[in-house]
Short mmCIF file of C-alpha atoms and ligand atoms in Angstrom, two decimals:
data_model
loop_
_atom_site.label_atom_id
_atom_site.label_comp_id
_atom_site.label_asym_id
_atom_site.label_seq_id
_atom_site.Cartn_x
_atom_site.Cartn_y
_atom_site.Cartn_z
CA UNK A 1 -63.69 74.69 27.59
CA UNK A 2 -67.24 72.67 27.96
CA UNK A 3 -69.92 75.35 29.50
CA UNK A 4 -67.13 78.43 29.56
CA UNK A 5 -70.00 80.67 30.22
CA UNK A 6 -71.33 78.68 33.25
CA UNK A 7 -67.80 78.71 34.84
CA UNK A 8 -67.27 82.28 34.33
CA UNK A 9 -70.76 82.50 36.25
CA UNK A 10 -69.81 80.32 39.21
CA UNK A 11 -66.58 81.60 39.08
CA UNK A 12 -67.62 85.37 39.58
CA UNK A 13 -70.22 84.63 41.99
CA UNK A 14 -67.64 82.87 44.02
CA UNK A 15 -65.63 86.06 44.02
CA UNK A 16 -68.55 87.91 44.83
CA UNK A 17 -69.62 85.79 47.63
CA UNK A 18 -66.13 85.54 48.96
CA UNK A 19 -65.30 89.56 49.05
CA UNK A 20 -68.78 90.26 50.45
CA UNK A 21 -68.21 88.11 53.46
CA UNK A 22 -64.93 89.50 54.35
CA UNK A 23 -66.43 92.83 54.31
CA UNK A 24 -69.15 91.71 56.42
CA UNK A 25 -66.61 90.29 58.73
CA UNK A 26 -65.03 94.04 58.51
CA UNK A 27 -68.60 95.34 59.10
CA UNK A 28 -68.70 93.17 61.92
CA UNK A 29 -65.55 93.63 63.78
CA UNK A 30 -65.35 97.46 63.60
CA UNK A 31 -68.97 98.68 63.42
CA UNK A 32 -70.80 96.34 66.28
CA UNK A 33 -67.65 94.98 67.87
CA UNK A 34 -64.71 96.66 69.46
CA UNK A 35 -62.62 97.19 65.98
CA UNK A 36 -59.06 95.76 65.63
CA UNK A 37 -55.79 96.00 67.75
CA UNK A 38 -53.22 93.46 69.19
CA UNK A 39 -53.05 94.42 73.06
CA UNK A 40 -54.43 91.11 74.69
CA UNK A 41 -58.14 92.77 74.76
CA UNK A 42 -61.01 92.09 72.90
CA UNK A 43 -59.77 93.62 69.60
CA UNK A 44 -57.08 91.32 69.32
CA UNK A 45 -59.68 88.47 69.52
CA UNK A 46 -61.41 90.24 66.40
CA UNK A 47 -58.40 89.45 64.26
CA UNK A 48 -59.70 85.62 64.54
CA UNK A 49 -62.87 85.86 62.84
CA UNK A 50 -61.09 88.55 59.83
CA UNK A 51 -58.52 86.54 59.06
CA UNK A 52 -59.82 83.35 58.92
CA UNK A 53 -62.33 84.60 56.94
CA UNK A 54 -60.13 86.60 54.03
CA UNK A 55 -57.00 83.91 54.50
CA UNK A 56 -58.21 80.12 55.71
CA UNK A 57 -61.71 80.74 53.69
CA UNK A 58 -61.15 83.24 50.21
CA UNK A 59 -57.91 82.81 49.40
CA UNK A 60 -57.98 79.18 50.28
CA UNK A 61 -60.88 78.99 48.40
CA UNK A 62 -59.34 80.93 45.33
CA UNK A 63 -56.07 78.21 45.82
CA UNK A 64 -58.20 75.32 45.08
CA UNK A 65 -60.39 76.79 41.74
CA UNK A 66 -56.89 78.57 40.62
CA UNK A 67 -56.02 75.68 37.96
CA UNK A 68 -59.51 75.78 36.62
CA UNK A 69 -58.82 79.44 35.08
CA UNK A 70 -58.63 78.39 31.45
CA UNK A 71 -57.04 81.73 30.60
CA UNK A 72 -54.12 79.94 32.95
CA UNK A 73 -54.38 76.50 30.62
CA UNK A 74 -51.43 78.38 28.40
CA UNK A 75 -49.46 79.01 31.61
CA UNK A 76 -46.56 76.76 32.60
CA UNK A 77 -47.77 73.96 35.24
CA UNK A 78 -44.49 75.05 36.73
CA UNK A 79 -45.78 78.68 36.99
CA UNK A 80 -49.59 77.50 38.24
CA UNK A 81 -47.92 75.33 40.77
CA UNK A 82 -46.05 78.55 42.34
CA UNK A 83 -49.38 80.20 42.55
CA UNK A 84 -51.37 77.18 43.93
CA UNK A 85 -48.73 77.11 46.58
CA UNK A 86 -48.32 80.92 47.07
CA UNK A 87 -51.90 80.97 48.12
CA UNK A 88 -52.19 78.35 50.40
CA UNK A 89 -48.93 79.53 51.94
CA UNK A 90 -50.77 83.10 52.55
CA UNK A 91 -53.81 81.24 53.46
CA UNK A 92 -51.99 79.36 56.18
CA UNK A 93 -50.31 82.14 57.59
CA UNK A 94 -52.94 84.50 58.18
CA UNK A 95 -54.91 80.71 59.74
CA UNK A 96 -52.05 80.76 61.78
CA UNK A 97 -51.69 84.28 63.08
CA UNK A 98 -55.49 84.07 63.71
CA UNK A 99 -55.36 81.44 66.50
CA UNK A 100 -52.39 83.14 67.87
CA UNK A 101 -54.47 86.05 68.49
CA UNK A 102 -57.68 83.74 69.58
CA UNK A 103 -54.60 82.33 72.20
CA UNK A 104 -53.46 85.78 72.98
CA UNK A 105 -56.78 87.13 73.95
CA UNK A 106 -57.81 84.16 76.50
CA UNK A 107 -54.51 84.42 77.76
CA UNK A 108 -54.71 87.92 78.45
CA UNK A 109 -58.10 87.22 80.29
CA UNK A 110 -57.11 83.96 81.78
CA UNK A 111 -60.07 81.95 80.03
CA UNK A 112 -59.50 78.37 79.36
CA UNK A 113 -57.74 77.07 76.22
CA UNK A 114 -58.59 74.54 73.78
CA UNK A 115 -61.72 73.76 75.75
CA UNK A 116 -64.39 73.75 72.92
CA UNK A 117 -65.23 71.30 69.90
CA UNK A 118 -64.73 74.64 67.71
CA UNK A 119 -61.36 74.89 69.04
CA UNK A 120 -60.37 71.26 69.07
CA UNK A 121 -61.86 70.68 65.23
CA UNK A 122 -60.07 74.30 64.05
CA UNK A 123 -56.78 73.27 65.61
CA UNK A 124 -57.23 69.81 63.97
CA UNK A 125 -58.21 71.83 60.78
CA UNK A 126 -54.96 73.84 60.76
CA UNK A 127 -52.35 71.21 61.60
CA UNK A 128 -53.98 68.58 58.73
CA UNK A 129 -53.57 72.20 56.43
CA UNK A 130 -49.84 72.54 57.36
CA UNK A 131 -49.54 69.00 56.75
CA UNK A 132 -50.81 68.77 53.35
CA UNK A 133 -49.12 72.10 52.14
CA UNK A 134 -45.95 70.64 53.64
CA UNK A 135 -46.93 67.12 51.70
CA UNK A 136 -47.63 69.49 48.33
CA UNK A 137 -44.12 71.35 48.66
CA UNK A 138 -42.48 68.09 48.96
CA UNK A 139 -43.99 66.02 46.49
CA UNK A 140 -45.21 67.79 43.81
CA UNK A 141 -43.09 70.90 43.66
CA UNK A 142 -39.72 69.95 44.51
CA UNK A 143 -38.34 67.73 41.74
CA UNK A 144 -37.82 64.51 43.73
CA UNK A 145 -40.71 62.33 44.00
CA UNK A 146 -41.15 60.31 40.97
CA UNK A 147 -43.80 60.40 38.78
CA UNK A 148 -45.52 57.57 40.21
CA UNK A 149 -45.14 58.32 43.85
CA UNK A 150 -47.18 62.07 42.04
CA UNK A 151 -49.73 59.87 40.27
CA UNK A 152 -50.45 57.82 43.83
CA UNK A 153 -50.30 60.45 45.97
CA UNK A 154 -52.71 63.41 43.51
CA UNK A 155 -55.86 61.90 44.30
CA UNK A 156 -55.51 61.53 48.02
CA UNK A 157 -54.15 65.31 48.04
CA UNK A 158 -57.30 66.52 46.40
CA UNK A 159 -59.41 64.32 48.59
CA UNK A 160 -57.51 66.19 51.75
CA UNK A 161 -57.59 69.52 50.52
CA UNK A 162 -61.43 69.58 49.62
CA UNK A 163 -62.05 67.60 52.81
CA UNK A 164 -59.93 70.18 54.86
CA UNK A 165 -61.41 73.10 52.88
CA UNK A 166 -65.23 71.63 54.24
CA UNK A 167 -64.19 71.25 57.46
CA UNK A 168 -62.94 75.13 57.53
CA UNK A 169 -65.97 76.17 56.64
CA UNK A 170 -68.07 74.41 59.26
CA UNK A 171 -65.03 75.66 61.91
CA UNK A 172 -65.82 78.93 60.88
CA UNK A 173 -70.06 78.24 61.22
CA UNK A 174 -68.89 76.87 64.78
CA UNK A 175 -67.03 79.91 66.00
CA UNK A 176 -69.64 82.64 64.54
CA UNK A 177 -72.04 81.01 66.51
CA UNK A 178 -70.34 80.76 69.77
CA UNK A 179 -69.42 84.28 69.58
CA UNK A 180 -72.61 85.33 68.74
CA UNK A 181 -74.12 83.70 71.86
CA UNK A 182 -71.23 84.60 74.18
CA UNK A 183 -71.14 88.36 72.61
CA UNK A 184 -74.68 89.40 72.84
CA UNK A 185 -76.32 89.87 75.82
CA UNK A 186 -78.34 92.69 75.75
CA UNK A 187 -80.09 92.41 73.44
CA UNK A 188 -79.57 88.68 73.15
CA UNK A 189 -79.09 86.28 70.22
CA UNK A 190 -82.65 85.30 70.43
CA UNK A 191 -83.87 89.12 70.24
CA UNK A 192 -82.55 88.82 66.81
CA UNK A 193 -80.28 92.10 66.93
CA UNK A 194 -79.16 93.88 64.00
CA UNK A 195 -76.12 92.31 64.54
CA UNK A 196 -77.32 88.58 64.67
CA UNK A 197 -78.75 89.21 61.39
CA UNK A 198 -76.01 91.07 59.57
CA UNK A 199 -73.75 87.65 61.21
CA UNK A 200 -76.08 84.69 60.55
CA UNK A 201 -75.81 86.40 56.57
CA UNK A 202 -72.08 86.01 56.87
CA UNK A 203 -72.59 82.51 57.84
CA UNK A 204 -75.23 81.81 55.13
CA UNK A 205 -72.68 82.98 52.60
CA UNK A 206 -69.48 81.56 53.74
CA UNK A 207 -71.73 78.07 53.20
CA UNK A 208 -72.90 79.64 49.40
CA UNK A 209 -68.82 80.44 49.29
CA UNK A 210 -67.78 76.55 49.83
CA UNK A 211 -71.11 75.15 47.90
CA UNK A 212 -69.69 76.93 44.47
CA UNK A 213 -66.12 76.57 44.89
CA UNK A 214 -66.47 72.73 45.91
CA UNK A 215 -68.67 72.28 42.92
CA UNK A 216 -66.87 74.33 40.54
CA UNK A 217 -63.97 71.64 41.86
CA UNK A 218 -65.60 68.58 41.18
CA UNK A 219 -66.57 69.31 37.85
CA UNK A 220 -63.89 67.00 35.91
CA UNK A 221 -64.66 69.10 32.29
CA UNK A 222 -63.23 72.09 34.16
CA UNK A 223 -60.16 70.65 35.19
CA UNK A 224 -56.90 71.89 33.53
CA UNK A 225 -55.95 69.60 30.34
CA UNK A 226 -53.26 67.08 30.69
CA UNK A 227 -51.47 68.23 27.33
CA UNK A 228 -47.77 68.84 29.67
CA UNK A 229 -48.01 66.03 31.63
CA UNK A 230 -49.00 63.84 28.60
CA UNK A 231 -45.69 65.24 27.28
CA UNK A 232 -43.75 63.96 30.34
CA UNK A 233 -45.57 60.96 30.64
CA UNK A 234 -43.94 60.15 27.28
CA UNK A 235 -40.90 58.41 26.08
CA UNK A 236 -38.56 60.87 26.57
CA UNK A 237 -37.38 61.11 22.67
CA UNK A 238 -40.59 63.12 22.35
CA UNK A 239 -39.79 65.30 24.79
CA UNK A 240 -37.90 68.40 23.66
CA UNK A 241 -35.40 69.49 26.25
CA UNK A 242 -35.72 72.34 28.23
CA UNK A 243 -39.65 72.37 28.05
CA UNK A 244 -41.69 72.72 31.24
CA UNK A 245 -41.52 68.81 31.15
CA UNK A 246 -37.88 69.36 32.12
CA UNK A 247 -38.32 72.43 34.47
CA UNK A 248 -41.34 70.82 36.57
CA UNK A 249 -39.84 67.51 36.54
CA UNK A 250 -35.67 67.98 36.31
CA UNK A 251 -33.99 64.93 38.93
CA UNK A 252 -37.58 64.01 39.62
CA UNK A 253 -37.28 61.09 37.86
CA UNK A 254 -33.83 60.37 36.59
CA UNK A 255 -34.81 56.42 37.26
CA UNK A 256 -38.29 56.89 35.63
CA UNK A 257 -35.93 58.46 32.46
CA UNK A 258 -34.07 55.39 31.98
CA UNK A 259 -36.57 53.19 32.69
CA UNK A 260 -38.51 55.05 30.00
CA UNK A 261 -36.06 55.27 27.07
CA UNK A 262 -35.13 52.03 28.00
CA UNK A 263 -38.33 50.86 27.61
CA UNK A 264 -40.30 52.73 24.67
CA UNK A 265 -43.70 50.27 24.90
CA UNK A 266 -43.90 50.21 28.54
CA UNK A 267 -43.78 53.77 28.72
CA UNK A 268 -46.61 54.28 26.51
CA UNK A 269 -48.49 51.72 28.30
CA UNK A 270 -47.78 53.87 31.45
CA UNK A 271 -49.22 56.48 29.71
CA UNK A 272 -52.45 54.34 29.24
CA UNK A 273 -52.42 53.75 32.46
CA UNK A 274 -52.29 57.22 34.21
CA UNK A 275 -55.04 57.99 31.64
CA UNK A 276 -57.42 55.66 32.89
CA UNK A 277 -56.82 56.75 36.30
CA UNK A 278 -57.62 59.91 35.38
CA UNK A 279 -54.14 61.53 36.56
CA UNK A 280 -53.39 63.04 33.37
CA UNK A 281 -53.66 66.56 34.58
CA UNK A 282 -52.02 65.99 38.19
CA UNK A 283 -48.62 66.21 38.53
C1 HEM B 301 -61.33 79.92 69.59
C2 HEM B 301 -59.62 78.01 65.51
C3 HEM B 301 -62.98 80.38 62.96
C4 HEM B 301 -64.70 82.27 67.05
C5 HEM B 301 -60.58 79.21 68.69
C6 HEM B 301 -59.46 78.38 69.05
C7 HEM B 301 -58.98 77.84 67.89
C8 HEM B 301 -59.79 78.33 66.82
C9 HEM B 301 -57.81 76.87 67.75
C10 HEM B 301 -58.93 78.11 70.45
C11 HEM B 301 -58.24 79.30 71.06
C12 HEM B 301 -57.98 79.06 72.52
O1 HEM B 301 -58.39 78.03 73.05
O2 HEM B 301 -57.36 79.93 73.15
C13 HEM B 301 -60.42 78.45 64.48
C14 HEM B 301 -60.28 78.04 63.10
C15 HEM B 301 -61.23 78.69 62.40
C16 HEM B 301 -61.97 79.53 63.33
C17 HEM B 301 -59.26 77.08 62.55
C18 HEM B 301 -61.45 78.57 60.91
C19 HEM B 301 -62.33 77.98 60.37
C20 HEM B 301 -63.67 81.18 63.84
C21 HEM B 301 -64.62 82.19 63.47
C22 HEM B 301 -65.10 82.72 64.59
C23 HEM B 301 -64.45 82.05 65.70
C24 HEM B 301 -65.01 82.60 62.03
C25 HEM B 301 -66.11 83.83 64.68
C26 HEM B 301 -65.96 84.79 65.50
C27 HEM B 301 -63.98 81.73 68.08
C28 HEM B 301 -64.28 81.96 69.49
C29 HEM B 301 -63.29 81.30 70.21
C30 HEM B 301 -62.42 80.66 69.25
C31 HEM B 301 -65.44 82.78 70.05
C32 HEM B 301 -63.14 81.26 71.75
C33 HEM B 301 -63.97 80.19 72.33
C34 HEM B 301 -63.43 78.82 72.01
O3 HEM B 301 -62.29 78.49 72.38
O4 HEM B 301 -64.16 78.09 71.34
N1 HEM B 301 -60.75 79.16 67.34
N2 HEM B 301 -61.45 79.34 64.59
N3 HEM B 301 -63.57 81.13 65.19
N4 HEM B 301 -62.86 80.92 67.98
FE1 HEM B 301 -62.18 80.15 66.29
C1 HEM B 302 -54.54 70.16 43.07
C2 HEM B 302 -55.59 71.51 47.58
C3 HEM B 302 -50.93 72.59 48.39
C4 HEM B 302 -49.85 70.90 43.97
C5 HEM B 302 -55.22 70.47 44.22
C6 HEM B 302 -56.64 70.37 44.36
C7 HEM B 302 -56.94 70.73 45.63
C8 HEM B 302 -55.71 71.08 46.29
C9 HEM B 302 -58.31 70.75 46.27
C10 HEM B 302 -57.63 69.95 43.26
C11 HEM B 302 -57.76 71.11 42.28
C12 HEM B 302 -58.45 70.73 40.98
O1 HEM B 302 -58.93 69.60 40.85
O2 HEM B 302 -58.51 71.58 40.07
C13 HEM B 302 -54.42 71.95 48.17
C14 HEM B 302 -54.33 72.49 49.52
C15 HEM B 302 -53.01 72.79 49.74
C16 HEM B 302 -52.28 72.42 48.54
C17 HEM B 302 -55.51 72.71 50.47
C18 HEM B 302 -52.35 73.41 50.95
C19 HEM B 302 -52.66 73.14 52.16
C20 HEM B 302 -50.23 72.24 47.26
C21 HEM B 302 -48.82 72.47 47.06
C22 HEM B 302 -48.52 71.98 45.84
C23 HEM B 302 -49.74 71.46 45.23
C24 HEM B 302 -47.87 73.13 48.07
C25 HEM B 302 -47.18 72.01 45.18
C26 HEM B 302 -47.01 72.61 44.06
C27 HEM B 302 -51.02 70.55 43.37
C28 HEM B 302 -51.11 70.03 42.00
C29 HEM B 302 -52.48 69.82 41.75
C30 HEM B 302 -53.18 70.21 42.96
C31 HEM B 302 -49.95 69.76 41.06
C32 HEM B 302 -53.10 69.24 40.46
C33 HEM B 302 -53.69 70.30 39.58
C34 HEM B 302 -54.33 69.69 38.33
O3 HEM B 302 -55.14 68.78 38.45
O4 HEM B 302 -53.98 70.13 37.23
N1 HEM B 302 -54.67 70.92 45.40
N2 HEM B 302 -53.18 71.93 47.62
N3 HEM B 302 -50.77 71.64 46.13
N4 HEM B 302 -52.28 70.65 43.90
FE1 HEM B 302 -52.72 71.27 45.75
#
């Protein structure tokens, strides 16, 4: 890997950055607020800002760089694309038990729902989420999209997912600020408390947090190599059977199999192709 050392650096400052702020969040919660529970009272509200933080933020976070790992390069795809999923699975269900207790606890007090840009742009946040891990499930893991509907589709999902990952991230900013103001009264926000500064430092690093994992995503030398796909890309003759080739893309494309032993030269031109387009790497 091009600049292994520099990744490794990004990589375990991102994992530093990441576990510090859900501590802080910890620190937060149980030191200066009123700790955790799930009984409709302001400790059920504190599950919102913990979990969002260590599911829709870290491990989301961690999803996204997780086929960058080159120690994973010798991995199956098949294997990576478990994990990828795994993650965002966890990530979504903690995002989702979060606003359940964020619902619970307004509820509980009768205060208004869904009245607040934060809210409006989180909820927004979590559906598109659902949607795109429901959209990754379906296309790229089960074996029944073809390999072109894949190659159409990668870019778009990586667009999503690094646009929904941003958008997370300023959510978060949003809600750590409203608290902040609603929470502190005496003294207030603008006394600068203890508190305001411990939580505008969680805030500074959850942006460090989505700076180094969205560049450490864009870098297109860190991306995994396209050697398997290559492989399936091929005429099939060159494929040996029961490779990953076969377990990542079995039914997928029974029509793109004929069509490719039927037709050696177009194949390879397809190949071409998906190079160019820099898909190599992406199904
Ligand atoms: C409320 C989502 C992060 C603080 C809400 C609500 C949603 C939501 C949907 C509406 C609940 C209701 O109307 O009953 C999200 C998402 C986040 C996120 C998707 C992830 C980025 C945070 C964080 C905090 C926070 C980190 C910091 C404490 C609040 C507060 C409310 C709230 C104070 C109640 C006031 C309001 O409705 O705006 N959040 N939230 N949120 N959230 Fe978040
Ligand atoms: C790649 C986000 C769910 C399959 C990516 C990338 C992002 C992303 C940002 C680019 C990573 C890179 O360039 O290294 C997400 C999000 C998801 C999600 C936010 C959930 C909400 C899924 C699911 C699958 C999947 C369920 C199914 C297995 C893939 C594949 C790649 C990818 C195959 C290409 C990896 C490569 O370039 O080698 N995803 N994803 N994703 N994702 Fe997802």
């Amino acid at each position: 890997m091009e600049d292994y050392g520099r990744f490794l650096a990004f990589l375990a400052s991102s994992l530093l950055v990441g576990f510090v702020s859900v501590i802080l969040s910890l620190v937060w919660v149980l030191h200066y607020r009123e700790g955790l529970s799930w009984d409709g009272s302001a400790a059920e509200f504190n599950w919102h800002p913990v979990l969002i933080i260590t599911g829709f933020v870290f491990i989301q976070g961690i999803a996204i760089i997780v086929y960058r790992l080159p120690w994973t390069w010798k991995c199956s795809k098949l294997l990576m694309k478990f994990i990828h999923a795994g993650l965002n699975t966890t990530a979504m269900i903690l995002a989702i038990v979060s606003v359940v207790a964020a619902f619970d606890f307004h509820n509980a007090g009768n205060i208004p729902n869904m009245y607040s840009l934060h809210s409006w742009i989180g909820l927004a946040a979590v559906i598109f989420y659902s949607l795109q891990l429901f959209l990754g499930f379906a296309v790229f893991l089960l074996p029944f999209a073809p390999v072109r509907l894949r190659a159409a589709l990668m870019p778009i999902h990586v667009y999503s997912g690094l646009t929904i990952f941003a958008t997370v991230i300023a959510t978060a900013l949003m809600g750590i600020t409203e608290k902040l103001i609603f929470a502190l009264k005496n003294p207030a926000y603008s006394e600068s408390p203890p508190e305001a500064i411990l939580v505008n430092c969680l805030g500074l690093l959850l942006v460090i947090f989505g700076s180094l994992i969205l560049w450490m995503a864009s870098r297109p030398h860190w991306k995994r190599p396209p050697a398997e796909n290559a492989k399936i890309l091929n005429p099939i003759g060159a494929t040996p059977e029961g490779t990953e080739a076969e377990s990542t893309m079995t039914n997928s494309s029974n029509a793109d199999k004929s069509d490719l032993r039927s037709n050696t030269e177009a194949a390879r031109k397809q190949n071409i192709k998906f190079d160019e387009a820099g898909q190599r790497s992406t199904m």
